[in-house]
PDB file of C-alpha atoms in Angstrom:
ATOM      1  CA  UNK R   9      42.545 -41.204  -1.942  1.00 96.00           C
ATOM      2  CA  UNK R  10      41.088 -44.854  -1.417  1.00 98.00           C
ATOM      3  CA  UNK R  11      39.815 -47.302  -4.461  1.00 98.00           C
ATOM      4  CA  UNK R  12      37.791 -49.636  -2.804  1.00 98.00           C
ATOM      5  CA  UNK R  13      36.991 -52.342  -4.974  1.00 98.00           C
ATOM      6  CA  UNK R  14      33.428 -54.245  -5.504  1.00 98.00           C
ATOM      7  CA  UNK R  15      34.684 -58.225  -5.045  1.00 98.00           C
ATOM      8  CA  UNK R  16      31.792 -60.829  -5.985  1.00 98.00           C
ATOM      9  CA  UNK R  17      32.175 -64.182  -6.394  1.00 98.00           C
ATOM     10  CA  UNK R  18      33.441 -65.671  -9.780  1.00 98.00           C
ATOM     11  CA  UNK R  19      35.639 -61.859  -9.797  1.00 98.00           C
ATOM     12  CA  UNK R  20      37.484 -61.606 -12.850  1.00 98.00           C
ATOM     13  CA  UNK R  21      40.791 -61.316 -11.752  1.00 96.00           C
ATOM     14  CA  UNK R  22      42.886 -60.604 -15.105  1.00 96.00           C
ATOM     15  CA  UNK R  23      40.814 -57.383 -15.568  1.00 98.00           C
ATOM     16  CA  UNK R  24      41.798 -55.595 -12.554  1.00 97.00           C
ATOM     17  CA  UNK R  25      45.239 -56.980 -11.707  1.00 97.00           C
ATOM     18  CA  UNK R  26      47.330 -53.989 -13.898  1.00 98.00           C
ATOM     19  CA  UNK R  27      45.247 -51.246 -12.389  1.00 98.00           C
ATOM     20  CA  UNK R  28      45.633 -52.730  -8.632  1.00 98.00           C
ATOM     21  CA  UNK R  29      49.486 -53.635  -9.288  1.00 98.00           C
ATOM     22  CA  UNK R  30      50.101 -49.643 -10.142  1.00 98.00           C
ATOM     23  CA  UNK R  31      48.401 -48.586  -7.308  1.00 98.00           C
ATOM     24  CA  UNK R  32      49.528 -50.697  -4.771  1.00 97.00           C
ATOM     25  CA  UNK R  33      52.977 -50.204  -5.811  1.00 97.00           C
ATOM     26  CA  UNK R  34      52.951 -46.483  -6.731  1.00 97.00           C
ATOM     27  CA  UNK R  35      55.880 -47.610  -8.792  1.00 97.00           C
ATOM     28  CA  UNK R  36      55.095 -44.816 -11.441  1.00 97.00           C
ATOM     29  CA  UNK R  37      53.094 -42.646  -9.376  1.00 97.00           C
ATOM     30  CA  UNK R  38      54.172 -38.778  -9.612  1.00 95.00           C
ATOM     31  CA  UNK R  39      54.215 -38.273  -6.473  1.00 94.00           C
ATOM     32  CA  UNK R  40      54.555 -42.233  -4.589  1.00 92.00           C
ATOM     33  CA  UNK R  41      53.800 -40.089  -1.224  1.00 94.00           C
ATOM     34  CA  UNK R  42      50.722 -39.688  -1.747  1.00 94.00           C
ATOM     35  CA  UNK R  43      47.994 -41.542  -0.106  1.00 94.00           C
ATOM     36  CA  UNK R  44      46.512 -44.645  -2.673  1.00 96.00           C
ATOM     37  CA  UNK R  45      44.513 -47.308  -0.019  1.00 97.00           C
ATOM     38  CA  UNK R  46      42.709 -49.939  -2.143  1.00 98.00           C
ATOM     39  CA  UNK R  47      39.810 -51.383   0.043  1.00 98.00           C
ATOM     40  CA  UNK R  48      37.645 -54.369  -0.730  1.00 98.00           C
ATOM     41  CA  UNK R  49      34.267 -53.710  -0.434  1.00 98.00           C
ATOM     42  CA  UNK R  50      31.676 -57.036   0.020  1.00 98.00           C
ATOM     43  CA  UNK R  51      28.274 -57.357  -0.284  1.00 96.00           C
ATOM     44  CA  UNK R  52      28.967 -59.082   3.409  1.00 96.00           C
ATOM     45  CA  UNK R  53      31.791 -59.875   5.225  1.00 97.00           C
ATOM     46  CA  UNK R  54      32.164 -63.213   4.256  1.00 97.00           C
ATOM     47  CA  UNK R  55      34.815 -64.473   2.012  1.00 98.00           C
ATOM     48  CA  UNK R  56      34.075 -64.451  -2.171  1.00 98.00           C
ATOM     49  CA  UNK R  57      36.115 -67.103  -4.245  1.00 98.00           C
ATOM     50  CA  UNK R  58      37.560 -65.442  -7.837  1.00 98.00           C
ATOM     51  CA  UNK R  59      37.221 -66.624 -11.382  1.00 97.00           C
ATOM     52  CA  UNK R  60      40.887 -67.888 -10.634  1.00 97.00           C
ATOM     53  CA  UNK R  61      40.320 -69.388  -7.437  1.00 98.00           C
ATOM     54  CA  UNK R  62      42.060 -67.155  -4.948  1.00 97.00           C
ATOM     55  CA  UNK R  63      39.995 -66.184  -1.881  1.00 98.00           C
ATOM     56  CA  UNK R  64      39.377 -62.421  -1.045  1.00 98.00           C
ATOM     57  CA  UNK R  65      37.989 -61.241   2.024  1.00 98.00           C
ATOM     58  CA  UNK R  66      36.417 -57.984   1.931  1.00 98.00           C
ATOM     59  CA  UNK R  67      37.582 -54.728   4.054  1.00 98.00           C
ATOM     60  CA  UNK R  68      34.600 -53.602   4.942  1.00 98.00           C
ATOM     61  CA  UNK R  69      30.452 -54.271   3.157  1.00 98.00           C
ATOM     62  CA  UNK R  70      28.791 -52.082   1.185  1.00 98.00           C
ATOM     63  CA  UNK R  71      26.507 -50.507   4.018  1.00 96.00           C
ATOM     64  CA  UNK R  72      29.657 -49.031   5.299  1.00 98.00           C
ATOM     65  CA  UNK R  73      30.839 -47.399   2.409  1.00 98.00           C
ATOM     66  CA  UNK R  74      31.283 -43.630   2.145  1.00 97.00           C
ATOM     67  CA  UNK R  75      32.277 -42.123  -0.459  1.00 98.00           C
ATOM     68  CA  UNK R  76      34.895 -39.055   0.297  1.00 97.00           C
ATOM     69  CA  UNK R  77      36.433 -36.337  -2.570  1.00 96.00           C
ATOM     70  CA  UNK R  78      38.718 -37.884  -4.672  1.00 96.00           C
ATOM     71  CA  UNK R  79      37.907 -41.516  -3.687  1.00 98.00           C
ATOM     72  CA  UNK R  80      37.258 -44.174  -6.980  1.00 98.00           C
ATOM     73  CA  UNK R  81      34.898 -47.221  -6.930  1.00 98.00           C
ATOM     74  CA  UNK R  82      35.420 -49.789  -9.411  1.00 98.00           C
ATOM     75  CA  UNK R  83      33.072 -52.469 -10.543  1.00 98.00           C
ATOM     76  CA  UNK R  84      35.612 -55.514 -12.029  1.00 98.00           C
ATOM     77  CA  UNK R  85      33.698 -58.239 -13.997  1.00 97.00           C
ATOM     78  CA  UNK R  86      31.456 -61.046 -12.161  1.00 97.00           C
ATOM     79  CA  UNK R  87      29.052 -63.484 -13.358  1.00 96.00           C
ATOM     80  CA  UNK R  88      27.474 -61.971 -10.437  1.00 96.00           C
ATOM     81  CA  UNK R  89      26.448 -58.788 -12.149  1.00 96.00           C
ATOM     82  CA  UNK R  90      23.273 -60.003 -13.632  1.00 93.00           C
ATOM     83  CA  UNK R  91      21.803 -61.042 -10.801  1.00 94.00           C
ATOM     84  CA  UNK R  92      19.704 -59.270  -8.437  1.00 94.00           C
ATOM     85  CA  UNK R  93      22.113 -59.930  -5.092  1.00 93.00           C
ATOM     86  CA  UNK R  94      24.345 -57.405  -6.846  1.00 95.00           C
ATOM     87  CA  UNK R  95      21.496 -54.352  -7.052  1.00 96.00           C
ATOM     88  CA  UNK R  96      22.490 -53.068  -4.053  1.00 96.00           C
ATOM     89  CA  UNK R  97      25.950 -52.606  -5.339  1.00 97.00           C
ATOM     90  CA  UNK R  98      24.610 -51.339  -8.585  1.00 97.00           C
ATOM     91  CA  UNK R  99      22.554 -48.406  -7.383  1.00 97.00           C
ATOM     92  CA  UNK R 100      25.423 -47.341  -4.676  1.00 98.00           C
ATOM     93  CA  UNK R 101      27.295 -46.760  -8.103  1.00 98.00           C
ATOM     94  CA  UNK R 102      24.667 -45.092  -9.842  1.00 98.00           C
ATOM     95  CA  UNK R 103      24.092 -42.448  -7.298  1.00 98.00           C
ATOM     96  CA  UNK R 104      27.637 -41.999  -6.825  1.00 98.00           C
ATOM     97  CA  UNK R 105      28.112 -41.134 -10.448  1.00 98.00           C
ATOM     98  CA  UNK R 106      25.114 -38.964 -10.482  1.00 97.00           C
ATOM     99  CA  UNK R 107      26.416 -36.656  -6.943  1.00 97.00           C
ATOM    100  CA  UNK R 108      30.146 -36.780  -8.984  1.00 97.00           C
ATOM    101  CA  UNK R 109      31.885 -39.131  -7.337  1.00 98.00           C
ATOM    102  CA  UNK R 110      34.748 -41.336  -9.922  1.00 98.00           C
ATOM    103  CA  UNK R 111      33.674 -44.763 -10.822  1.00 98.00           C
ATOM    104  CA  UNK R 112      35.222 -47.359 -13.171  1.00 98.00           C
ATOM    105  CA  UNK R 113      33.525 -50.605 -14.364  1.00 98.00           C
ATOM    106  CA  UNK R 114      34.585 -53.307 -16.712  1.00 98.00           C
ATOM    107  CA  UNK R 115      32.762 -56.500 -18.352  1.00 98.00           C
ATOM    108  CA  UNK R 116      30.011 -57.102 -16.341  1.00 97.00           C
ATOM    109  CA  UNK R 117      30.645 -54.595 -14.209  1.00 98.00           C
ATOM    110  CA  UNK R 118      29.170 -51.974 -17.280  1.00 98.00           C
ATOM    111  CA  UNK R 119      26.872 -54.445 -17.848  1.00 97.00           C
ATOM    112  CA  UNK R 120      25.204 -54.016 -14.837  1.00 97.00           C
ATOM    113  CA  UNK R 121      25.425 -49.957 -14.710  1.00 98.00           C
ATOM    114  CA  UNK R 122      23.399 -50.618 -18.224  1.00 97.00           C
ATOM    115  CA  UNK R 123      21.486 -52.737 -16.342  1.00 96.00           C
ATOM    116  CA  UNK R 124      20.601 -50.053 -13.632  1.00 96.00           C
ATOM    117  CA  UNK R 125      20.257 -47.388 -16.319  1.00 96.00           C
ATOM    118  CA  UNK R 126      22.755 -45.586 -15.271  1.00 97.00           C
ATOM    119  CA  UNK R 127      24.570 -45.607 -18.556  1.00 97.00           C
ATOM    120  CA  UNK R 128      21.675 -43.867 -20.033  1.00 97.00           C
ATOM    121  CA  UNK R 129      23.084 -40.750 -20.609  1.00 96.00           C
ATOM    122  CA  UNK R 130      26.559 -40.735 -20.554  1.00 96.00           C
ATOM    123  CA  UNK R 131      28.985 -41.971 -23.300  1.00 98.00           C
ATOM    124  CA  UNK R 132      30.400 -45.283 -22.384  1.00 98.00           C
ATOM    125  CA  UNK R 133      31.066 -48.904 -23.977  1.00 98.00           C
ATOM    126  CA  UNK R 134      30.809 -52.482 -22.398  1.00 97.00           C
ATOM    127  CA  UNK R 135      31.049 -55.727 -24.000  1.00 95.00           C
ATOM    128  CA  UNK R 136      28.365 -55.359 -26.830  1.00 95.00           C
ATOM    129  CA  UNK R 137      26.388 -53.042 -27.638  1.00 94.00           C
ATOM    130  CA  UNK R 138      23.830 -55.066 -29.203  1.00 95.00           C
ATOM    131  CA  UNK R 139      23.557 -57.519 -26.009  1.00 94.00           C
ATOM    132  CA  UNK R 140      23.039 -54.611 -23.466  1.00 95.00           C
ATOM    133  CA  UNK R 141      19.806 -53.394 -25.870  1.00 93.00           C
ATOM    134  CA  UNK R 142      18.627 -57.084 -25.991  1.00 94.00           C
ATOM    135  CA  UNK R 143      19.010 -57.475 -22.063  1.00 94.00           C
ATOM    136  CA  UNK R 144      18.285 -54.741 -20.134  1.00 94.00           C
ATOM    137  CA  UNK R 145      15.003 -53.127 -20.994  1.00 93.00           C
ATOM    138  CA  UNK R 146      16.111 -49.884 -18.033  1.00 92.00           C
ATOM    139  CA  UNK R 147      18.960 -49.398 -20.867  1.00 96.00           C
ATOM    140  CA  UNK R 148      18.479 -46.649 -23.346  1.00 96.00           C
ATOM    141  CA  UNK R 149      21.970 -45.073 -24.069  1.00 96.00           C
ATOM    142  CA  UNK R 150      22.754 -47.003 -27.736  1.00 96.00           C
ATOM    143  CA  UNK R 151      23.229 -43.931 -29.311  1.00 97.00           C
ATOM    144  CA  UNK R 152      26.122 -43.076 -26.426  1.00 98.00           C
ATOM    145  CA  UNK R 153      27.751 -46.304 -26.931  1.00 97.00           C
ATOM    146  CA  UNK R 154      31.518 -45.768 -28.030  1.00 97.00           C
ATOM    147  CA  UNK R 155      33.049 -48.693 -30.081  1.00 96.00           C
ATOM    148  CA  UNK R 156      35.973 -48.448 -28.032  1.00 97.00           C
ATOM    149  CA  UNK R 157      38.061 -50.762 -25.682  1.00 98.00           C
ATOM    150  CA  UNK R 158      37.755 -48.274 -22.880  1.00 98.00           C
ATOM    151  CA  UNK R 159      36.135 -44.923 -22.303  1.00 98.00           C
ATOM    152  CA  UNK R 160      36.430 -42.392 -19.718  1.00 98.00           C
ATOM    153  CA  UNK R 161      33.631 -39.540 -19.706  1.00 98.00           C
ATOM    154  CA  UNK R 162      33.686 -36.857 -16.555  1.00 97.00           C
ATOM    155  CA  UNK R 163      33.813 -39.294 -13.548  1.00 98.00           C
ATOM    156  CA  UNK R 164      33.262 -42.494 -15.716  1.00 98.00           C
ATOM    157  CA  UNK R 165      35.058 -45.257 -17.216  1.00 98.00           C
ATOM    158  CA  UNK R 166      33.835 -47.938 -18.244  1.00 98.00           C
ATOM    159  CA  UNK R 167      35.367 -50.787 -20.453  1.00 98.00           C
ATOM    160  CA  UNK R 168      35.168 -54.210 -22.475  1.00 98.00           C
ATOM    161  CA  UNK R 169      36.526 -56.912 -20.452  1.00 97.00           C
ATOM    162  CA  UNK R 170      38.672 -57.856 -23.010  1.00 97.00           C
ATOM    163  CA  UNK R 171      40.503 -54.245 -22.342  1.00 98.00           C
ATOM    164  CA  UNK R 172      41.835 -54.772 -19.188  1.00 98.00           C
ATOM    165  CA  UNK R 173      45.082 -53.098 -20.243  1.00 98.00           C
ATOM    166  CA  UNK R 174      43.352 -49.653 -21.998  1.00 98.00           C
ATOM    167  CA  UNK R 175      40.761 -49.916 -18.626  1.00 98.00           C
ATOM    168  CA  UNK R 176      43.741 -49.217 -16.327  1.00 98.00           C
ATOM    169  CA  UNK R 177      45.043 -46.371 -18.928  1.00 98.00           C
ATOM    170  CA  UNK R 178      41.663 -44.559 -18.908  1.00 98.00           C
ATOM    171  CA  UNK R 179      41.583 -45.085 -14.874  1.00 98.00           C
ATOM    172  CA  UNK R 180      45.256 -44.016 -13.720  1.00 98.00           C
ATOM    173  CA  UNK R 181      44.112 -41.108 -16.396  1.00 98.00           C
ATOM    174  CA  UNK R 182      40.646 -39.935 -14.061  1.00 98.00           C
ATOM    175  CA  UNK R 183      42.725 -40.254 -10.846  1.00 98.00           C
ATOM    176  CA  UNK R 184      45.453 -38.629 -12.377  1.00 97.00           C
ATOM    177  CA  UNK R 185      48.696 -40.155 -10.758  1.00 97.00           C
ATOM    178  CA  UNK R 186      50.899 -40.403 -12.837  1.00 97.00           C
ATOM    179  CA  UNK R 187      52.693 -37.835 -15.266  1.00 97.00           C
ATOM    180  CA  UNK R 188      50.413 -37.444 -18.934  1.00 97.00           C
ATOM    181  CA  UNK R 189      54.423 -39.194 -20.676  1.00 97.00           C
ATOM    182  CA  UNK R 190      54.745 -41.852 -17.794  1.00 98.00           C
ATOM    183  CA  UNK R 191      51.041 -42.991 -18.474  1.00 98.00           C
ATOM    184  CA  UNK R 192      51.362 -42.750 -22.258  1.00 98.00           C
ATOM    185  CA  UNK R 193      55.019 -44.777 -22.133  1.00 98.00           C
ATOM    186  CA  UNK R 194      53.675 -47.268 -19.636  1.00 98.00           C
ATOM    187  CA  UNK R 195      50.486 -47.705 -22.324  1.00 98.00           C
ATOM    188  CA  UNK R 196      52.657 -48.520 -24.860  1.00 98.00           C
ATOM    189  CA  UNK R 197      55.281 -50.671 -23.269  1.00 98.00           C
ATOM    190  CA  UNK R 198      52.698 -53.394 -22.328  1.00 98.00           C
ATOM    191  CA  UNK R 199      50.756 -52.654 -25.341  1.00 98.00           C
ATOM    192  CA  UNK R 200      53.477 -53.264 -27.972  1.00 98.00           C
ATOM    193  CA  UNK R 201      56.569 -54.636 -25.788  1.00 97.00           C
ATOM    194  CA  UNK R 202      58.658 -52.249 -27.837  1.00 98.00           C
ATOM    195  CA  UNK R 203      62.175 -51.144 -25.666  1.00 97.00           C
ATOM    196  CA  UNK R 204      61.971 -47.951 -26.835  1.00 98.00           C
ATOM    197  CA  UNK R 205      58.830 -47.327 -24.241  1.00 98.00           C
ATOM    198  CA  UNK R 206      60.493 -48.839 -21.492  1.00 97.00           C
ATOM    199  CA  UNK R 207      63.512 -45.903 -22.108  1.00 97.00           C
ATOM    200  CA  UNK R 208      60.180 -43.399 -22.159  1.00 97.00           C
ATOM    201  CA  UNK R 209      59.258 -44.584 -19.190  1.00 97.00           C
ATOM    202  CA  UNK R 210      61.934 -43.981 -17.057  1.00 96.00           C
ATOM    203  CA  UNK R 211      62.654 -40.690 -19.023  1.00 96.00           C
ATOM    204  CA  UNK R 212      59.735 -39.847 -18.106  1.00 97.00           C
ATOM    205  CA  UNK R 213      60.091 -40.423 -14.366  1.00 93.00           C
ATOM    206  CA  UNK R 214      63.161 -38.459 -14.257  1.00 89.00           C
ATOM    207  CA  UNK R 215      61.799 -35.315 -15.811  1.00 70.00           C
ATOM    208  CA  UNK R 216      60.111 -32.317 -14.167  1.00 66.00           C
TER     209      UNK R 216
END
């Protein structure tokens, strides 16, 4: 499996750095052997500069990708999504959702599938509901939206950006690598700091 990851200027990084911590580590994973490659994908090759400052350079661009089985694309916020430099990236995801393939997009990153109308008929969420009928005038799925941090539909998740933590629980959930009790004691450990999940959690790795 690879998760190549969309990287924009002014990236979010607090919204993404749970889900690419887990899978870069494999720390939980059911089975760590298995193959988890996170690839960053640019709109060029050149260097993009994160909300926080830290330099990424991408993998590969956009005109390289190819999506395979199995493979995940995610969309992290950007101030970036708005703007019409990031179509390109937009309508890669929308046909990638529409021929099956698993995509995830937080903040502005479901923003812009609203944008692209590609939200149109599928249940998701994003930041507000309200703003995404105001902006986009391609986006007709209100009566889809979920008031919900996160939401995963089929090959879909897409999240708040205030939800970074219930994003990465609906994502390790599509891609399905860790056990269903490892994923729900890992939720809860970060979500309430409570000891008795970090016990679950390493129950959970010993059983079968």
């Amino acid at each position: 499996m690879k998760v190549y990851l969309a990287v924009l200027n002014t990236l979010a990084d607090w919204e993404i750095g749970l889900l690419t911590a887990e899978l870069h580590s494999k720390r939980f994973f059911r089975n760590p052997g298995i193959e988890c490659e996170i690839l960053k994908v640019g709109l060029s090759a050149a260097p993009v500069r994160t909300m926080g400052g830290m330099e990424i350079k991408p993998d590969l661009t956009l005109d390289a990708l190819h999506l395979e089985e199995g493979d995940l694309l995610v969309l992290p916020g950007s101030e970036l999504w708005g703007e019409p430099e990031a179509d390109a990236f937009l309508h890669f995801a929308k046909e990638a959702l529409a021929d099956g393939h698993k995509v995830a997009a937080i903040c502005g990153g479901a923003d812009g599938l609203a944008r692209v109308g590609a939200l149109n008929a599928r249940r998701h969420t994003a930041n507000n509901k309200e703003h995404l009928a105001a902006s986009f005038p391609s986006y007709e799925g209100a009566a889809l939206y979920q008031d919900a941090p996160a939401w995963r539909d089929g090959n879909l998740v897409t999240a708040s950006g205030l939800a970074s933590l219930e994003f990465t629980r609906e994502v390790l959930a599509l891609i399905d690598v860790f056990k269903p009790a490892t994923l729900e004691a890992w939720f809860q450990l970060f979500k309430t700091r409570e000891p008795q999940y970090f016990h679950a959690l390493l129950a959970s790795m010993q059983s079968e």
